[in-house]
Coordinates of N, CA and C in Angstrom, one line a residue:
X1 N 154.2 -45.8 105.6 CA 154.3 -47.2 105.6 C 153.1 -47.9 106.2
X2 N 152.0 -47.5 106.4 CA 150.6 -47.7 106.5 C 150.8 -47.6 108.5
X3 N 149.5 -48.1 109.4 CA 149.7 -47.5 110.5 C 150.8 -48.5 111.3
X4 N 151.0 -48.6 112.5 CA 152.0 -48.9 113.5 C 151.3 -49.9 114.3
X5 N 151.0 -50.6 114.7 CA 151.0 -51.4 115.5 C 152.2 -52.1 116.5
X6 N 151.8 -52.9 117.7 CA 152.7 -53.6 118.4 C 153.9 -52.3 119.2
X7 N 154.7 -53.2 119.7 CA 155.5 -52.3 120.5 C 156.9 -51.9 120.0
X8 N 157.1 -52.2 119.0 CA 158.7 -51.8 118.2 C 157.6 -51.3 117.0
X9 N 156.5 -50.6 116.5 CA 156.2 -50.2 115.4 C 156.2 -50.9 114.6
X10 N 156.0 -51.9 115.2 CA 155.5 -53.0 113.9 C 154.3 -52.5 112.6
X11 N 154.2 -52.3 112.0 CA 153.1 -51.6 111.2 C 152.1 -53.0 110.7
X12 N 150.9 -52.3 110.6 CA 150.0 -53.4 109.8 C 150.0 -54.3 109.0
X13 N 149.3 -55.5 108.4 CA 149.4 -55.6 107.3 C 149.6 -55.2 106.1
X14 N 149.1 -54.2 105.7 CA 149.3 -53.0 104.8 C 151.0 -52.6 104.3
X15 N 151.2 -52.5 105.7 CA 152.5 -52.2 105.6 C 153.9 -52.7 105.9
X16 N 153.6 -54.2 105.8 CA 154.6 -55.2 106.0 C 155.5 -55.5 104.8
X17 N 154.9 -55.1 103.7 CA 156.0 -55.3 102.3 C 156.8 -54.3 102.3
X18 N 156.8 -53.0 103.1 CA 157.5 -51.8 102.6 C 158.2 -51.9 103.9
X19 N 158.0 -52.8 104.9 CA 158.6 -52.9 106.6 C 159.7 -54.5 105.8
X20 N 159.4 -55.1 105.2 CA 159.9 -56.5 104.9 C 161.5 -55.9 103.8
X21 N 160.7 -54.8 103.0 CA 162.1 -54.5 102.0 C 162.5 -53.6 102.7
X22 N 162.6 -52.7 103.1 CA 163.5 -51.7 104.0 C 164.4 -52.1 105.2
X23 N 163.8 -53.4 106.0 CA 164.6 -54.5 106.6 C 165.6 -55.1 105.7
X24 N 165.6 -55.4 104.7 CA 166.2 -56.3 103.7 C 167.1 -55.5 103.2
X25 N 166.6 -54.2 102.9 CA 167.8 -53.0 102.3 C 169.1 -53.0 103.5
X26 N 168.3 -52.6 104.9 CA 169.5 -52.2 105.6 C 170.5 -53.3 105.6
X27 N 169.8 -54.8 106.0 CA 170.7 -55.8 106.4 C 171.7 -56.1 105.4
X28 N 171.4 -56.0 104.3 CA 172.3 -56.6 103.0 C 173.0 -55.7 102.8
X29 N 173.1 -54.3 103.0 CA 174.1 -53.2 102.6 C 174.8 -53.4 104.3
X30 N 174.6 -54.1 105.0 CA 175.5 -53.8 106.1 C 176.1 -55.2 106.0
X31 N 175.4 -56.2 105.7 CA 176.2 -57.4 105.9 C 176.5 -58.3 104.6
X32 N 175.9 -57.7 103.3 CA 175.8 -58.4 102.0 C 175.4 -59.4 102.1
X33 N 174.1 -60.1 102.8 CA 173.5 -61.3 102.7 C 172.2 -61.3 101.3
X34 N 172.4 -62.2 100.3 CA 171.6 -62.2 99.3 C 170.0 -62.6 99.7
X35 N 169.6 -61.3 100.7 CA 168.1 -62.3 100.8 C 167.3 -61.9 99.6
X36 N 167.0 -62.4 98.4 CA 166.5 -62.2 97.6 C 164.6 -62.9 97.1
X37 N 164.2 -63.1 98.7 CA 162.9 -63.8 98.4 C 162.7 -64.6 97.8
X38 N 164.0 -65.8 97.9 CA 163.8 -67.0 97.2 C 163.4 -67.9 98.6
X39 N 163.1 -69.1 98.1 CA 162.5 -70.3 99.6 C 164.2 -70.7 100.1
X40 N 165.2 -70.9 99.1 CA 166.5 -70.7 99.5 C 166.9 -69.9 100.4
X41 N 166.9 -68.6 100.5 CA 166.9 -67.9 101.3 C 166.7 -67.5 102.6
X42 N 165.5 -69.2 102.9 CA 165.2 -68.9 104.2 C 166.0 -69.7 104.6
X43 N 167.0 -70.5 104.5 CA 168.3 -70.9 105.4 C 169.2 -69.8 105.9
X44 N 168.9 -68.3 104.9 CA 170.1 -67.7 105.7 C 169.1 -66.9 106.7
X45 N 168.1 -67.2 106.5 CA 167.7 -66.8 108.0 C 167.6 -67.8 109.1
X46 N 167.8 -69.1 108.8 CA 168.1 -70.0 110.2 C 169.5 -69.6 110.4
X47 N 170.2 -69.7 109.6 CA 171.5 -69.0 109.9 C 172.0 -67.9 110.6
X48 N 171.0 -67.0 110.2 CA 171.5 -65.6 111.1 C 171.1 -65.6 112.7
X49 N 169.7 -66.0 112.6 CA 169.1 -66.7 113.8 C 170.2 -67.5 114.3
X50 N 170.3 -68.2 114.2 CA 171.5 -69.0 115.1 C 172.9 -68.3 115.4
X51 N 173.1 -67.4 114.9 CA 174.5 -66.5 115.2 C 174.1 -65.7 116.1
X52 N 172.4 -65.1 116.1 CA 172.1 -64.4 117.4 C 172.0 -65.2 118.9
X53 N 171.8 -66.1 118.3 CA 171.5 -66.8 119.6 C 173.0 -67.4 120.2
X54 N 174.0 -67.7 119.5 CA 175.1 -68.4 119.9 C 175.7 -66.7 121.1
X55 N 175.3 -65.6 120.1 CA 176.1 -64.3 121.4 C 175.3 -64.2 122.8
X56 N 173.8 -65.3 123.0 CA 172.9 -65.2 124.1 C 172.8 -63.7 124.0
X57 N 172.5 -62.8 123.6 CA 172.1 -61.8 124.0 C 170.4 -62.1 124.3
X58 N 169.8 -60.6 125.5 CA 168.3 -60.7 126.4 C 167.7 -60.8 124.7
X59 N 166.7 -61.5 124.9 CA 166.0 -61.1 123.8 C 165.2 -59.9 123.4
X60 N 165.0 -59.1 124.2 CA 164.6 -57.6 124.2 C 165.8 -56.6 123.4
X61 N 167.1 -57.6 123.5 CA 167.9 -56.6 122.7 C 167.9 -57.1 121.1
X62 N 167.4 -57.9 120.4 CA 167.4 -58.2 119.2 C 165.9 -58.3 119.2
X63 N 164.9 -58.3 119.2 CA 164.0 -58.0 118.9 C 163.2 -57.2 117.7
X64 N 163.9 -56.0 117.4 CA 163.8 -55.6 115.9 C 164.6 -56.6 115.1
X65 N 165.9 -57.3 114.9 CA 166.0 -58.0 114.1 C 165.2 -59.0 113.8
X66 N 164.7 -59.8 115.1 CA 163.8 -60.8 114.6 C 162.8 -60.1 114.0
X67 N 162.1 -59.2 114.4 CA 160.9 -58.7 113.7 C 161.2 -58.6 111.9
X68 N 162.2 -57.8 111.9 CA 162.8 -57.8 110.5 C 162.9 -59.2 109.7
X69 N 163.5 -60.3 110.1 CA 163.6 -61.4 109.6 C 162.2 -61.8 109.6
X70 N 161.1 -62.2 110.7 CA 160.3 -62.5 110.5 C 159.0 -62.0 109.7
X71 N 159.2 -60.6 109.3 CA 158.8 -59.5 108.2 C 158.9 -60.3 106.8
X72 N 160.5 -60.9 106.9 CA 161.4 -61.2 105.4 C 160.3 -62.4 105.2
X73 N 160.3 -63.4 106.6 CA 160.5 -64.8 106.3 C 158.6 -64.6 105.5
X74 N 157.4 -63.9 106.0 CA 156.6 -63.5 105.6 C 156.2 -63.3 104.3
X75 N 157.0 -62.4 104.0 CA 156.9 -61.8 102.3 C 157.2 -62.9 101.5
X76 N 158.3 -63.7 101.8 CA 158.3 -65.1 101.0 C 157.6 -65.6 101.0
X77 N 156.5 -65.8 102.1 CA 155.3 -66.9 101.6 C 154.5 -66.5 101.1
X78 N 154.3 -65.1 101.0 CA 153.3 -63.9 100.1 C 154.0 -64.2 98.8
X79 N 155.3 -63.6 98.6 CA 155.9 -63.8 97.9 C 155.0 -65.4 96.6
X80 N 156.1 -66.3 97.8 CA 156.1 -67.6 96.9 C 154.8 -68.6 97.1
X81 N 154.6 -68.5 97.9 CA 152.8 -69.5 98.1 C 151.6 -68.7 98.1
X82 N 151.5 -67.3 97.6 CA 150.0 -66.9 97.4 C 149.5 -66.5 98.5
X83 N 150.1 -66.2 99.5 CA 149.9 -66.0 100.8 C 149.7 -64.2 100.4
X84 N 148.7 -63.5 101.8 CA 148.5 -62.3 102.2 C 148.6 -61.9 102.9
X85 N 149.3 -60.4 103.6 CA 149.2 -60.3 105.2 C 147.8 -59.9 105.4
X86 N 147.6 -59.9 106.7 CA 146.5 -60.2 107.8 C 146.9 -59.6 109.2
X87 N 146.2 -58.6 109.1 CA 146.3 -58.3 110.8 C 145.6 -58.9 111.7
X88 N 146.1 -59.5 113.0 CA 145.4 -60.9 113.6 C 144.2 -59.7 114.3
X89 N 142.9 -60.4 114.3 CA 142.3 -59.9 115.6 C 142.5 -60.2 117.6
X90 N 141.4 -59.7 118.3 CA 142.6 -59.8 119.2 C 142.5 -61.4 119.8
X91 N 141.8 -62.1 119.8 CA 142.1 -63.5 119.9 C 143.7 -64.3 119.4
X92 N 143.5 -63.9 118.3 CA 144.8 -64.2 117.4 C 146.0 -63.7 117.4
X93 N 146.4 -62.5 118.2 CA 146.7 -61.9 118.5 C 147.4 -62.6 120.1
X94 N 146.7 -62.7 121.1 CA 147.1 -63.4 122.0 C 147.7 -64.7 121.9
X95 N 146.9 -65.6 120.6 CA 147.5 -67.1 120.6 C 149.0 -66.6 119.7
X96 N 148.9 -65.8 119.1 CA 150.0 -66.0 118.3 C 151.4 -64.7 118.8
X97 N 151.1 -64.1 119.5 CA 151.7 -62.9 120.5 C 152.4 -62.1 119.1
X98 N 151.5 -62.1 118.1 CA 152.2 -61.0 117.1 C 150.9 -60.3 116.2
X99 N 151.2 -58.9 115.9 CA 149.3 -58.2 115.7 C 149.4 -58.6 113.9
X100 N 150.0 -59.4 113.5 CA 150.3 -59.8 112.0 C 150.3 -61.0 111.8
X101 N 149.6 -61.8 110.2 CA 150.1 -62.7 109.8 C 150.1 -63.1 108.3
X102 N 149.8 -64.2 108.2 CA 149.9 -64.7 106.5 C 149.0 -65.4 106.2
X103 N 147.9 -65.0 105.6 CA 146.4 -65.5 105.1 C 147.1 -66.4 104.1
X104 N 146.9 -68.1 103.8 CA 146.9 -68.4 102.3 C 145.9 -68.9 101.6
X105 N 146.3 -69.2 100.5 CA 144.7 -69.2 99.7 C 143.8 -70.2 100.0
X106 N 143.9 -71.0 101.1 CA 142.9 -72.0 101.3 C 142.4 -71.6 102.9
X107 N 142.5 -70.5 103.2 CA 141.9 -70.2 104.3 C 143.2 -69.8 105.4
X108 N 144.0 -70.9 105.6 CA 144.8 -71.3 107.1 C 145.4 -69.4 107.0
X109 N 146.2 -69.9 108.4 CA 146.6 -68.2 108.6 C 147.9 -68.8 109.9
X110 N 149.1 -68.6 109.3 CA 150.4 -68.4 109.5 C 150.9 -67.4 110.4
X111 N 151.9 -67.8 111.3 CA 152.6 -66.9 111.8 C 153.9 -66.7 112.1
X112 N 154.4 -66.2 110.6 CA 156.4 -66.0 110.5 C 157.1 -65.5 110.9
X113 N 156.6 -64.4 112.1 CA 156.9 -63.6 113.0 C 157.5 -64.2 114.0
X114 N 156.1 -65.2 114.6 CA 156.6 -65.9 115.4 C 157.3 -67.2 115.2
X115 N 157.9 -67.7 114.3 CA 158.0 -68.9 113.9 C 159.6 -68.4 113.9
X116 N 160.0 -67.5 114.0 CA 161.5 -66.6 114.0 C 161.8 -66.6 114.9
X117 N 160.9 -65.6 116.0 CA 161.2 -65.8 117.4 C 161.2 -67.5 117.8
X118 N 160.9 -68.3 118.2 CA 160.7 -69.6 118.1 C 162.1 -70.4 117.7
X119 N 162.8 -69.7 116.4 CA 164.0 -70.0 116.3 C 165.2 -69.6 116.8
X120 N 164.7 -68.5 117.3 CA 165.4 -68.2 118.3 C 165.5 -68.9 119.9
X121 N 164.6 -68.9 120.4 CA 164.3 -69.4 121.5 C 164.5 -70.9 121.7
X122 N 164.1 -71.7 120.8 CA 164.2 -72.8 121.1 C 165.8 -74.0 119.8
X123 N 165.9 -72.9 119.0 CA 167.0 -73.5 118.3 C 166.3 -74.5 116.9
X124 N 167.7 -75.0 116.5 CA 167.3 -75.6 115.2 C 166.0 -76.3 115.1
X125 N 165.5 -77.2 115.6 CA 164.3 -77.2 115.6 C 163.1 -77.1 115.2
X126 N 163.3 -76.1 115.3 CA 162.1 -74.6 114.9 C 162.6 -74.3 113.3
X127 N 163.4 -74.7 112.3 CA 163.6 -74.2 111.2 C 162.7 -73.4 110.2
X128 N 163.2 -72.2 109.9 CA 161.9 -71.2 109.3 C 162.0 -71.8 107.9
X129 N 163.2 -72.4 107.4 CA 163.5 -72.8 105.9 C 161.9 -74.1 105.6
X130 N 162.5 -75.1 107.2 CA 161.2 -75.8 106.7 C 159.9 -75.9 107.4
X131 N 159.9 -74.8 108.0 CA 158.6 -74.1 107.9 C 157.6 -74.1 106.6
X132 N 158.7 -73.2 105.9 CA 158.0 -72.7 104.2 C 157.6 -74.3 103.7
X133 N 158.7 -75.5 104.0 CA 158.8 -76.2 103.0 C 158.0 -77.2 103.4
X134 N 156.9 -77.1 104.5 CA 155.7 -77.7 105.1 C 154.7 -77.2 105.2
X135 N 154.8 -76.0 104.6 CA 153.7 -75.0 104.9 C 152.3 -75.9 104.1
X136 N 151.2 -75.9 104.9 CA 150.2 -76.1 103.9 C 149.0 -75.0 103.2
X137 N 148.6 -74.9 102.8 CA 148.0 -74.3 102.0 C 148.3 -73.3 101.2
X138 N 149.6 -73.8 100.3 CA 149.8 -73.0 99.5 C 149.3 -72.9 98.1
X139 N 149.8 -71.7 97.3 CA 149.4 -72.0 96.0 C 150.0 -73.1 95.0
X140 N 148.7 -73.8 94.3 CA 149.5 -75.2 93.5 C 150.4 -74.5 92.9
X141 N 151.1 -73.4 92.0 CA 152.3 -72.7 91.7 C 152.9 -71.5 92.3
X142 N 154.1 -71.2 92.0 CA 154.6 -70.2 92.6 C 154.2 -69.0 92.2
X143 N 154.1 -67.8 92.9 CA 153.4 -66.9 92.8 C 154.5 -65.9 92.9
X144 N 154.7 -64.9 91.9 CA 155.9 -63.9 92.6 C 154.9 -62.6 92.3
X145 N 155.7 -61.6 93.0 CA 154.7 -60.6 93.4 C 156.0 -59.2 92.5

């Protein structure tokens, strides 16, 4: 699944589409949520997000989930706005506290990783759905992969 990065194995760029659907495989066979990489879809990730957060658990104990969601919420912008992962350098890396992110076609560089954590932490607010749906520099059409 290309190399490992970060402290839960986060794997590279490279390897964030095969880390994004293997996330997607377990969660839906264990909970049948249709994340099907639609921009719809990213409500049931503020949704799930919000159910972690209502049990307060440390955040060290959900941390692979968020990574997994934030994996998902990723691939949809690859997915659907033309976006590419990018492994941050270490500057980027510090500002954005995650070694991944989402190049899109007009240069900018995204971070859905942390935009999950974030919804976590700070609550509705932070919505990943309209994240996507402010995102700027996407592609003028939808892009599916």
């Amino acid at each position: 699944m290309g190399e490992r990065v970060g402290e839960l194995g986060l794997p590279g760029a490279s390897g964030m589409r095969a880390y994004a659907a293997e996330f997607v495989q377990q969660l839906a066979a264990r909970n049948r949520l249709p994340l099907d990489y639609s921009v719809a879809s990213l409500r049931l990730v503020d949704l799930v997000v919000d159910g972690l957060r209502r049990n307060a658990p440390e955040r060290a104990e959900i941390d692979a989930v968020l990574q997994g969601l934030g994996a998902y919420t990723g691939e949809v912008v690859v997915r659907r706005a033309g976006g590419r992962w990018v492994d941050f350098g270490t500057e980027q890396r510090e500002l954005f506290r995650q070694p991944v992110g989402v190049r899109m076609p007009d240069g900018r560089v995204w971070n859905p990783l942390g935009k999950v954590v974030n919804r976590f932490e700070a609550g509705p607010e932070e919505s990943v759905q309209r994240f996507y749906l402010l995102l700027h520099g996407r592609a003028r059409k939808a892009v599916c992969h």
